[in-house]
Short mmCIF file of C-alpha atoms in Angstrom, two decimals:
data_model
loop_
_atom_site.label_atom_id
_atom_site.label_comp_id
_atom_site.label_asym_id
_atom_site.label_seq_id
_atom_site.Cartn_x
_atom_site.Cartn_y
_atom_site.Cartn_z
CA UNK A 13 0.00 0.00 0.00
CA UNK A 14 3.04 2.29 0.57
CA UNK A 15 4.20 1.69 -2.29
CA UNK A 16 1.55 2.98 -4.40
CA UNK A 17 1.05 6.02 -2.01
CA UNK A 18 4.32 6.80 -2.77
CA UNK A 19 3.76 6.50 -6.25
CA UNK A 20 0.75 8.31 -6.73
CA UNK A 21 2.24 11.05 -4.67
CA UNK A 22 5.82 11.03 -7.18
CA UNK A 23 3.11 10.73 -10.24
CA UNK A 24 1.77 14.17 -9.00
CA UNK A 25 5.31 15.67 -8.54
CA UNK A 26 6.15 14.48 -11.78
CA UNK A 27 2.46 15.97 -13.93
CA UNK A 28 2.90 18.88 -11.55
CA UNK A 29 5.59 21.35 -13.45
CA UNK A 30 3.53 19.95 -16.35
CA UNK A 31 0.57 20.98 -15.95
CA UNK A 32 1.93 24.84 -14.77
CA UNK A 33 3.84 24.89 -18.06
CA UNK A 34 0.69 25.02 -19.33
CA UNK A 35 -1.50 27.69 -17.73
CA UNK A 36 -3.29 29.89 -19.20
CA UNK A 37 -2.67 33.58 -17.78
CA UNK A 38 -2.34 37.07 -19.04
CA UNK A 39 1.57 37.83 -18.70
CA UNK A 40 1.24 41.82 -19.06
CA UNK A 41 -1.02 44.42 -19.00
CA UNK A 42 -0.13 47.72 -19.92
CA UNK A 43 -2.54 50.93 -20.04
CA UNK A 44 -1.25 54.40 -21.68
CA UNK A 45 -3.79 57.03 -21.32
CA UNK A 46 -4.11 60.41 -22.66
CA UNK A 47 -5.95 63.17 -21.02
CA UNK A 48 -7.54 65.59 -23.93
CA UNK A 49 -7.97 69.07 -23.68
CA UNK A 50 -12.09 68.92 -23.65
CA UNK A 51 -11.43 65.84 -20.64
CA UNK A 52 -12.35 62.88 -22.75
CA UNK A 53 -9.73 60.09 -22.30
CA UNK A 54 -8.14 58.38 -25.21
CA UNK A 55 -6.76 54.77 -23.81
CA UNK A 56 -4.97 52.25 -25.71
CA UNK A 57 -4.30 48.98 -23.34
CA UNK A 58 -1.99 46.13 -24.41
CA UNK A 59 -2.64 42.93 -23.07
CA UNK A 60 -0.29 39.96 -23.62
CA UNK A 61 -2.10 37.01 -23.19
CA UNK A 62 -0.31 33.20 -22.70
CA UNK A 63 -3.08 31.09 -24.74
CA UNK A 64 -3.08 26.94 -24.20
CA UNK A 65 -6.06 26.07 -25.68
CA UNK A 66 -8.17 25.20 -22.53
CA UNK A 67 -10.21 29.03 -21.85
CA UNK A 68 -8.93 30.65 -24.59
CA UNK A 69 -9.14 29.23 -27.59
CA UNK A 70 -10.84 32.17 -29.89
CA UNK A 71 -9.12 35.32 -28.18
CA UNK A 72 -9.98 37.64 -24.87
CA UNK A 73 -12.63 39.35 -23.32
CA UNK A 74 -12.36 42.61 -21.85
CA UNK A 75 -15.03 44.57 -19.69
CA UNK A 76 -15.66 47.76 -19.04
CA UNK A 77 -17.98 49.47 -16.67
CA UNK A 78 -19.70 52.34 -18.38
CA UNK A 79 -23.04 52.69 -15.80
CA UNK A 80 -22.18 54.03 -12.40
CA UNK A 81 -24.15 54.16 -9.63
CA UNK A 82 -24.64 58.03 -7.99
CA UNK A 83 -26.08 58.67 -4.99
CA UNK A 84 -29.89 58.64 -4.40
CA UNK A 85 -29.78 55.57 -6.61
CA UNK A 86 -28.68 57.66 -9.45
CA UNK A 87 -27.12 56.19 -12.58
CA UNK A 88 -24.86 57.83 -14.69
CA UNK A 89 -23.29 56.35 -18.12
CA UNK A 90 -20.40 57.51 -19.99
CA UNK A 91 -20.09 57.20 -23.50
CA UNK A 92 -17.93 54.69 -24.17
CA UNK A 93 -16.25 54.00 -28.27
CA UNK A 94 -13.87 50.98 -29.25
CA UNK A 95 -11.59 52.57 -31.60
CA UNK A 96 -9.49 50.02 -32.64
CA UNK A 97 -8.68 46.37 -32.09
CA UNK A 98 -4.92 44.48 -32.63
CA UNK A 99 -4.10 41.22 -32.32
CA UNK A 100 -0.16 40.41 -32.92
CA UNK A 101 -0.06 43.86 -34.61
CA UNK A 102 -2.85 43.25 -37.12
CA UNK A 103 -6.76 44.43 -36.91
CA UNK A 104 -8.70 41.83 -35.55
CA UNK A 105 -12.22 40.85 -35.47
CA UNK A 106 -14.27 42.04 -32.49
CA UNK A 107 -17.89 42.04 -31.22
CA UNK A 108 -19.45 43.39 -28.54
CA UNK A 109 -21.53 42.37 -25.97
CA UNK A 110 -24.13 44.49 -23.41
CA UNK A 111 -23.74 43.78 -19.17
CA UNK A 112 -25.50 44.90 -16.30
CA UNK A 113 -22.45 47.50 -15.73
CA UNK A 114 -21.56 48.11 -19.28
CA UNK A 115 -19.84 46.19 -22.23
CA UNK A 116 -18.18 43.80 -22.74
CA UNK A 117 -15.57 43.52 -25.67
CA UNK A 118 -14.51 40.07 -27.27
CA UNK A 119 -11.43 40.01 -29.45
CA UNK A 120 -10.96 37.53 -31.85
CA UNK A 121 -13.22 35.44 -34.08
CA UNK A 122 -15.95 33.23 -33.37
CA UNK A 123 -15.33 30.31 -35.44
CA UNK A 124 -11.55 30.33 -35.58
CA UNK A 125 -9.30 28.91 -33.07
CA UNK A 126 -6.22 30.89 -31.94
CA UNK A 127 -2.91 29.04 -32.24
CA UNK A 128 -1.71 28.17 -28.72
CA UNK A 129 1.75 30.72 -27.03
CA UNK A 130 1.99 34.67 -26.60
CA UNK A 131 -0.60 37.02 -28.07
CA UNK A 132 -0.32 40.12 -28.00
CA UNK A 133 -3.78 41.91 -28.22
CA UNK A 134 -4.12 46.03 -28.40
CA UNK A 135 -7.34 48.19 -27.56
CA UNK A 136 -7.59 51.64 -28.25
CA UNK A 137 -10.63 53.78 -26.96
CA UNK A 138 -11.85 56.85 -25.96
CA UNK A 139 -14.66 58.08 -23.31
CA UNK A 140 -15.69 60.60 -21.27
CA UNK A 141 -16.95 61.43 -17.89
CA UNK A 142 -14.36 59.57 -16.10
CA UNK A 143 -12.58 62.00 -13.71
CA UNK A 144 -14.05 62.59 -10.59
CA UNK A 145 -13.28 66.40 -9.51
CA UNK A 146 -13.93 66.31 -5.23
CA UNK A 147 -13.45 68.74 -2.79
CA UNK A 148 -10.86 67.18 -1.26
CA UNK A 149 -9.25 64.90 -3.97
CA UNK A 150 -9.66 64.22 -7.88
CA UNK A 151 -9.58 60.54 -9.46
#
């Protein structure tokens, strides 16, 4: 019976460094972000993304909140436009998707699969209403 414990437990030692080697994970996540004169934001994020195969197989999703919630159950949106989409350096197909909060952005293509290692995927947007101006502190 030792024997095989011992086994079993060497086996998962062994599939171990394996199965890390191959997880799925974003690797980097940049975000440069330009402040224009009339205070809409242009934002162009680059997301490097380690694909295996398992969760991402067509690209990425991306979400971003564009309802807020005020006070005196207030809501407030903020206009929100994609304005353009890389993956490895070239335009990519896209679609987008509402949520409760806002949108959600898929990169990639529905029906074809993306080749498993490092992709690179770029977003470029702008919107508007995003700085918060307080009395005692801006964000």
């Amino acid at each position: 019976m030792r024997r095989v414990i011992s086994a079993v437990v060497l086996a998962l030692f062994a599939v171990c460094p394996v199965c890390l080697a191959q997880a799925e994970r974003i690797t980097d996540f940049t975000s440069r972000i330009t402040v224009e004169a009339d205070g809409w934001l242009a934002v162009t994020e680059t997301i490097t993304a380690d694909a295996r195969g398992v969760d991402i197989k067509h690209g990425i999703y991306r979400d971003f909140p564009t309802i807020y919630r005020g006070p005196y159950l207030t809501t407030r949106r903020v206009p929100f436009e994609i304005t353009e989409v890389l993956c490895d350096g070239r335009p990519s197909p896209y679609y987008t998707a509402r949520r409760s909060n806002g949108l959600r952005l898929y990169i990639g293509s529905e029906t074809a699969l993306i080749p498993p290692g490092l992709h690179t995927y770029q977003i470029s947007y702008r919107t508007n209403r995003q700085i918060g101006l307080f009395d005692d502190h801006d964000e």
